[in-house]
Coordinates of C-alpha atoms in Angstrom, one line a residue:
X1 CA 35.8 -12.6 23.9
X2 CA 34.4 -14.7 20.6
X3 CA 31.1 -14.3 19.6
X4 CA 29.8 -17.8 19.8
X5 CA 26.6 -16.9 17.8
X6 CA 28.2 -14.9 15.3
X7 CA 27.7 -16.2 11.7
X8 CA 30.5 -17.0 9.7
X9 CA 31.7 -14.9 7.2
X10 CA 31.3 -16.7 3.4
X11 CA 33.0 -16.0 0.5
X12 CA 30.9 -14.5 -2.1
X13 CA 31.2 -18.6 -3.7
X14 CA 30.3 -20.2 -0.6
X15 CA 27.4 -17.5 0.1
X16 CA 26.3 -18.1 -4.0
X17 CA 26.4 -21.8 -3.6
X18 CA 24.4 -21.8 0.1
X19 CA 21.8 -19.7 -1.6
X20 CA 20.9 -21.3 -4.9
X21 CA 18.5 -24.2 -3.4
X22 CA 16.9 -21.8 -1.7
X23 CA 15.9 -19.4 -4.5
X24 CA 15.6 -21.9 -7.1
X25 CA 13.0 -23.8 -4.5
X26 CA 10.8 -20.3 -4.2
X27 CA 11.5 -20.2 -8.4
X28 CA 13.4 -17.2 -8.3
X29 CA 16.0 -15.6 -10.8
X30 CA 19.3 -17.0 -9.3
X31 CA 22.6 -14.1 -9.3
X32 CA 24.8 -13.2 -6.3
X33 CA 26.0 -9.8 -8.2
X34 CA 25.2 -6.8 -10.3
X35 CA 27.0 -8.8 -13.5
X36 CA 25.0 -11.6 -12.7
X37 CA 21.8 -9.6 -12.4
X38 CA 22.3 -7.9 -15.7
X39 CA 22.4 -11.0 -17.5
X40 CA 19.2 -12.3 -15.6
X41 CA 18.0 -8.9 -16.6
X42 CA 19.5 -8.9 -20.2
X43 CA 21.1 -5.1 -19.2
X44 CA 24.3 -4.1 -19.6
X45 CA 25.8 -4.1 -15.8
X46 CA 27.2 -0.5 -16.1
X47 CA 23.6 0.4 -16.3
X48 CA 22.7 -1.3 -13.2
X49 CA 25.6 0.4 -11.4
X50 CA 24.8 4.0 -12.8
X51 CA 21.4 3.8 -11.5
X52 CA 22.9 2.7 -8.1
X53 CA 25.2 5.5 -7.8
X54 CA 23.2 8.6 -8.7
X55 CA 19.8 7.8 -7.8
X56 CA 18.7 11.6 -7.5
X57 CA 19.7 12.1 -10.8
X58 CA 17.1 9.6 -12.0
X59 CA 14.1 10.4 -10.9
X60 CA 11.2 13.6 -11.6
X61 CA 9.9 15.3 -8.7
X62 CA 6.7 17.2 -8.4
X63 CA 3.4 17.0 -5.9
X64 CA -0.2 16.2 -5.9
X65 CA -2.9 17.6 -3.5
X66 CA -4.3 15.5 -0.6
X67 CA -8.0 15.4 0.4
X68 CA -6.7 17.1 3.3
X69 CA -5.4 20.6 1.1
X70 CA -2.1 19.3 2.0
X71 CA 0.4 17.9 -0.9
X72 CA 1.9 14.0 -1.5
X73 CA 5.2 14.3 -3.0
X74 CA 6.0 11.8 -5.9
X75 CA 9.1 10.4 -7.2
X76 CA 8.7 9.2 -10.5
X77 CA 12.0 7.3 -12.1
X78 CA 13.1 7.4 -15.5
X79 CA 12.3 5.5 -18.3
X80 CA 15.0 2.7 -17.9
X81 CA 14.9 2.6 -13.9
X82 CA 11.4 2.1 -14.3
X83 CA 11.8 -0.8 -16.4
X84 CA 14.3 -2.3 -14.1
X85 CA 12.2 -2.0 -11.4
X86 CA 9.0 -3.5 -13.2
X87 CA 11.2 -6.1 -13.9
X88 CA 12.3 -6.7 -9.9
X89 CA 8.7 -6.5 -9.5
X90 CA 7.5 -9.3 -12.1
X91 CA 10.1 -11.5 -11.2
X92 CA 10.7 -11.5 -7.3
X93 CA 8.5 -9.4 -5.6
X94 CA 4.8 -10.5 -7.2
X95 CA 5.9 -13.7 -5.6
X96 CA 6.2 -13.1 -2.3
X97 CA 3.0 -13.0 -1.0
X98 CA 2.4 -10.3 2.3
X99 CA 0.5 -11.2 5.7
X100 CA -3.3 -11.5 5.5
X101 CA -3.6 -8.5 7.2
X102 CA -2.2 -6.3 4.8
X103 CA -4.9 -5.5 2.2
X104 CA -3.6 -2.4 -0.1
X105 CA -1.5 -3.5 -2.8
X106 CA -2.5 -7.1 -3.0
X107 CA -3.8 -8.6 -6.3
X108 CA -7.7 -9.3 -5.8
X109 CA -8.0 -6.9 -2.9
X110 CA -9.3 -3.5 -2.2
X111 CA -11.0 -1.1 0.2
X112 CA -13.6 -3.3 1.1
X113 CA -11.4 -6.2 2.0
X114 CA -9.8 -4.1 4.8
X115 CA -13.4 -3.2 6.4
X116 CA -15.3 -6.1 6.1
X117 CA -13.0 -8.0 9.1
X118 CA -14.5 -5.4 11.5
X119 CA -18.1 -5.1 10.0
X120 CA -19.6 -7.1 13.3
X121 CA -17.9 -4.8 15.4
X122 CA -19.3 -0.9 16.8
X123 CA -16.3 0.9 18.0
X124 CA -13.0 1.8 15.9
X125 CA -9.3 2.8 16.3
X126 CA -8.0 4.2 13.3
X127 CA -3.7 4.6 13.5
X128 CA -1.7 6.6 10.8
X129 CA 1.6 5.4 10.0
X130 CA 3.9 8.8 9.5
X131 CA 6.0 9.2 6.2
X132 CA 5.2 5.1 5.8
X133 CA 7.3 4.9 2.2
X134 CA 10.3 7.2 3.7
X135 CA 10.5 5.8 6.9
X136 CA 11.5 2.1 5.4
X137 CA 15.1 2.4 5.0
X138 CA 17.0 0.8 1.8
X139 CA 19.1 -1.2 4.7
X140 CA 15.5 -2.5 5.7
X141 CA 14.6 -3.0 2.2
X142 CA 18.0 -5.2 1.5
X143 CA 17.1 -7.3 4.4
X144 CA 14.2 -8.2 2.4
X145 CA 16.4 -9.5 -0.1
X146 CA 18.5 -11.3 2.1
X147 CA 16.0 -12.9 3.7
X148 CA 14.7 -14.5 0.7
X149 CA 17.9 -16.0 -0.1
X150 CA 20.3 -13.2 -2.3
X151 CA 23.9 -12.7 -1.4
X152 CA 24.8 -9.3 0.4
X153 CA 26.3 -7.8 -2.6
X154 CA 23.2 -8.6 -4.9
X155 CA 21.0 -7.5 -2.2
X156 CA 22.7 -4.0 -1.8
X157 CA 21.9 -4.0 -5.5
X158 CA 18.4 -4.9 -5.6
X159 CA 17.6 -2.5 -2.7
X160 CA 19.5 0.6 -4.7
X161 CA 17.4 0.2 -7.1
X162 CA 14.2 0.4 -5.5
X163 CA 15.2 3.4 -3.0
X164 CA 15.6 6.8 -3.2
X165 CA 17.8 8.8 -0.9
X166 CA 17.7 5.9 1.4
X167 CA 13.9 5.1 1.5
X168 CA 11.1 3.6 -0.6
X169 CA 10.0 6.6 -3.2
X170 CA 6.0 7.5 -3.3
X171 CA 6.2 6.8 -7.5
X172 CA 8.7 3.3 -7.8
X173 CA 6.5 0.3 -8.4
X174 CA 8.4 -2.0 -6.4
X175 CA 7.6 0.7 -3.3
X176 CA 3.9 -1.1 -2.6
X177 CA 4.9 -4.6 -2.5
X178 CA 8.2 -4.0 -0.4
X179 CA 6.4 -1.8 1.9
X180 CA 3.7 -4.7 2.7
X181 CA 6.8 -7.3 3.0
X182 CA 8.9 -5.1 5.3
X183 CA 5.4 -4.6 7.6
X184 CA 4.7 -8.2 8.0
X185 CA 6.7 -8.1 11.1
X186 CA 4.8 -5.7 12.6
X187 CA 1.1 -7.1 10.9
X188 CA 2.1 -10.1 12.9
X189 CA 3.1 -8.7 15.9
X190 CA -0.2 -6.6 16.1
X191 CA -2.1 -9.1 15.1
X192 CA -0.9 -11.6 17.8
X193 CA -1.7 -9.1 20.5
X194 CA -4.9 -8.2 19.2
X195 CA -6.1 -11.6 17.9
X196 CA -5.6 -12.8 21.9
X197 CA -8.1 -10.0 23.2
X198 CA -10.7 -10.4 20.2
X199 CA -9.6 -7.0 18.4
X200 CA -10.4 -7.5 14.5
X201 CA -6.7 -6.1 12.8
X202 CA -6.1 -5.0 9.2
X203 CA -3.7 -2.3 7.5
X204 CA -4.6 -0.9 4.5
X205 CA -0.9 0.6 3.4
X206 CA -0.5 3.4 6.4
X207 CA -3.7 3.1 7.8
X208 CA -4.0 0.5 10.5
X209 CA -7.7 -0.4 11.7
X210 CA -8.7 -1.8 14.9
X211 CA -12.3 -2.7 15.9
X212 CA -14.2 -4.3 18.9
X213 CA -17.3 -4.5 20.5
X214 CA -15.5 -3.3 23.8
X215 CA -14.8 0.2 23.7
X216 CA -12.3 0.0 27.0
X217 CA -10.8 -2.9 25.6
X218 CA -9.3 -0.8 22.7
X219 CA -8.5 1.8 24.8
X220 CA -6.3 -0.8 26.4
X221 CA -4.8 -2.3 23.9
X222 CA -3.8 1.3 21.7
X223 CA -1.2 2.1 24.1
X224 CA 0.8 -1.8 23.4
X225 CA -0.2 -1.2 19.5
X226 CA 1.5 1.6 19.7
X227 CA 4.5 0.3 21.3
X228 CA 4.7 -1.8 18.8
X229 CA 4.6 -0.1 15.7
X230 CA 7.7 2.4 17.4
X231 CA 9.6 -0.7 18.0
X232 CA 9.2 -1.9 14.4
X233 CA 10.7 1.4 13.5
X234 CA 7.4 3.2 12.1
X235 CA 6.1 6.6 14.0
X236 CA 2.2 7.1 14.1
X237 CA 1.0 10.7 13.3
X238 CA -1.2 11.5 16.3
X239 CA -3.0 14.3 14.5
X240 CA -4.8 11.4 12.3
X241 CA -5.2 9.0 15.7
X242 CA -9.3 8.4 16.7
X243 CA -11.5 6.8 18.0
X244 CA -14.7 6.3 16.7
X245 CA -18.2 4.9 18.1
X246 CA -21.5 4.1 17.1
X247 CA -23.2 7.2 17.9
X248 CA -20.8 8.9 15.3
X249 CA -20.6 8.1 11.7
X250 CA -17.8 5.5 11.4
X251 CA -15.5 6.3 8.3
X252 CA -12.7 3.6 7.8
X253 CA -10.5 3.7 4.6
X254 CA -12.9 6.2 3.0
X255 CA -15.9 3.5 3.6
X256 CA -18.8 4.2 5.9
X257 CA -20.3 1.8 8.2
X258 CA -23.7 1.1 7.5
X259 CA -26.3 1.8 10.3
X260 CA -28.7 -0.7 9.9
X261 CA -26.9 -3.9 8.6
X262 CA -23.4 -5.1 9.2
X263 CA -21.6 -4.1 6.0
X264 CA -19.5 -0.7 4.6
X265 CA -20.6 1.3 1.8
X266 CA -19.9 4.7 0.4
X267 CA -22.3 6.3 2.3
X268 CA -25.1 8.6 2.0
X269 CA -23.4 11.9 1.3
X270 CA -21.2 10.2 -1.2
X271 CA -24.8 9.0 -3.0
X272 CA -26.2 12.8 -2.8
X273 CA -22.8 14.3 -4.3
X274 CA -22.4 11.7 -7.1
X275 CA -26.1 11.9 -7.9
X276 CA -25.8 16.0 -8.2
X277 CA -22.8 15.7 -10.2
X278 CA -24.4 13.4 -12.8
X279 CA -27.4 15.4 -12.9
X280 CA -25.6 18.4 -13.6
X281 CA -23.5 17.1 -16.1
X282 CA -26.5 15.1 -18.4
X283 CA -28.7 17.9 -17.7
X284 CA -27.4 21.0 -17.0
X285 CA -24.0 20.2 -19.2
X286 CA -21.9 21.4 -16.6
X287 CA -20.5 20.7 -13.1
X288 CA -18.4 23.1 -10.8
X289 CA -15.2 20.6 -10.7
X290 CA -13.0 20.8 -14.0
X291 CA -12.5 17.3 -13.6
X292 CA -16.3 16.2 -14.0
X293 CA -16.5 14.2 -17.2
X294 CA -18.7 11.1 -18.6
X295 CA -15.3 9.2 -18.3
X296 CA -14.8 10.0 -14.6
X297 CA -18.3 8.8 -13.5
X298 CA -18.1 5.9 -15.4
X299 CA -14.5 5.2 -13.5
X300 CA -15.9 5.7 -10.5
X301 CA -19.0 4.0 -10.9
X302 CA -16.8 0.6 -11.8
X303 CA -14.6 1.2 -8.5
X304 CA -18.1 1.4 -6.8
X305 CA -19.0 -2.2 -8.4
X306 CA -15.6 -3.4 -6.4
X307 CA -16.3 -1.5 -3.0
X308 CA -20.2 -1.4 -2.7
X309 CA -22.1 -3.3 -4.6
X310 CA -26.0 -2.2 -3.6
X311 CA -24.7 1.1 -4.2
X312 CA -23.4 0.0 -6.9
X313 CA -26.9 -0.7 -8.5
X314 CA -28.5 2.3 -7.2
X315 CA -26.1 4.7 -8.9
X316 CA -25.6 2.7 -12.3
X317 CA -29.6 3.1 -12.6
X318 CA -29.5 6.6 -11.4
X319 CA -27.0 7.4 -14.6
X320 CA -28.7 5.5 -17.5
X321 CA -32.1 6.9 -16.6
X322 CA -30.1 10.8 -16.9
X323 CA -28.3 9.2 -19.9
X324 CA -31.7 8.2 -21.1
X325 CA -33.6 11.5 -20.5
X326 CA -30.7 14.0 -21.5
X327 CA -28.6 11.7 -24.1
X328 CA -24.8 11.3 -24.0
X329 CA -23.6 14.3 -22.2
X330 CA -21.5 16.7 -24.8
X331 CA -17.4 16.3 -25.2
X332 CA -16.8 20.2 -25.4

């Protein structure tokens, strides 16, 4: 029986010629292969394809610890691949701009624009996406590609490039952005169910918040969210799944909800640690953590500026009055 609805299949010309308006309209590099992508690139095409065919032997492998004494694994790619990849990023994906929703990896955002939708609100589900940069396949990634306008054949190229053992690697800088374009599907999904029973949505990379005012309402709705994000192909890790209310202290994205005002901050115990640590490092000229230095608090005091801005004051006057009283702290 023919498949009415079946596209027809296009010559690698016709496909070329179909998809030209489409990327020259959104300004983007025009090639429908790897020769033509090498010259857009200004690489020799045998480069492109060595890349694509051993992509394990391309990239360093090693760990880093998680706040939770667990370990992240990172792939970091070579040289070369990298610069391929920087290059993908520069010229496709930093155009492509994700759902509102999404708030990691977005130029001009951070922490606090993922919390400050639900600062009106008193009760919180927090969802973890499982394994969110392995779990988006490079067929899922070429789709991407496709969709924008790029031939099959330079799409399989662009996607073997960015992927590693057939997901996004934890270490490629074109991971972020394709992980946030692959997710819009599911942002809007969510955020179609949710925006209909006034649930305040936003993901911050794997971490998806939702927040109300009605506790049972949430409840509800976790079960259809949930749904969702397995139909979209993504697993939540149920260790990381809660629920939080008002009579506990409400952590979202590593910001606390303020008690008495609607607004996030670092929090209190944040504020006591910090101020320790600076006083032990002006004054005492140590800390207990090898990685206390002048250069650390000052990193983390311009984060602060981004994130929380009262504390922001309170912490910056905390450490020039210790830098006034005990002088710059000493470099051995």
């Amino acid at each position: 029986m023919e498949e009415k609805n079946k596209p027809p299949f296009l010559s690698p010309e016709a496909e070329k010629a179909q998809n030209k308006p489409l990327l020259r309209l959104m300004n983007l590099p025009v090639f429908s292969d790897e020769k033509e992508l090498a010259e857009v690139m200004h690489v020799d095409f045998r480069l492109i394809r060595k890349f694509c065919g051993g992509q394990k032997y391309f990239y360093r492998r090693y760990t880093i610890p998680k706040s939770n004494g667990k370990s992240r694994e990172i792939l970091q790619p070579c040289k070369d691949l990298k610069a391929l990849q920087s290059w993908i990023l520069r010229n496709i994906l930093d155009g492509l701009a994700p759902t509102p929703y999404a708030t990691a990896y977005v130029k001009d955002k951070n922490l606090l624009h993922n919390v400050s939708p639900h600062s009106a609100n008193r009760y919180f589900l927090c969802l973890d996406l499982e394994d969110f940069f392995p779990s988006i396949s490079d067929g899922r990634v070429a789709n991407i590609f496709r969709l924008i306008g790029y031939s099959r054949r330079a799409a399989f190229f662009l996607s073997a490039l960015c992927t590693y053992d057939g997901g996004l690697p934890q270490g490629a800088v074109t991971s972020p952005a394709l992980s946030n374009l692959v997710a819009a599907k599911l942002d809007r999904r969510i955020a179609g169910f949710t925006s209909r029973r006034n649930i305040v949505y936003t993901r911050y990379a794997d971490d998806i918040t939702l927040s109300s005012n009605n506790p049972a309402r949430l409840c509800k709705a976790m079960h259809t969210v949930i749904r969702i994000i397995e139909n979209e192909r993504f697993s939540v890790n149920a260790e990381k799944t809660r629920m939080v209310g008002p009579r506990r202290q409400c952590r979202v994205t590593g910001l606390v909800k303020n008690t008495d005002e609607p607004r996030f901050g670092i929090g209190r115990h944040k504020k006591r640690q910090m101020r320790a640590i600076m006083h032990n490092l002006l004054i005492k000229g140590k800390t207990d953590r090898k990685y206390d230095s002048a250069d650390s608090i000052i990193g983390w005091l311009s984060f602060l500026k981004g994130v929380d801005q009262v504390s922001h004051e309170q912490m910056n006057r905390t450490w020039e009055f210790l830098l006034a009283k005990s002088g710059p702290p000493s470099t051995h």
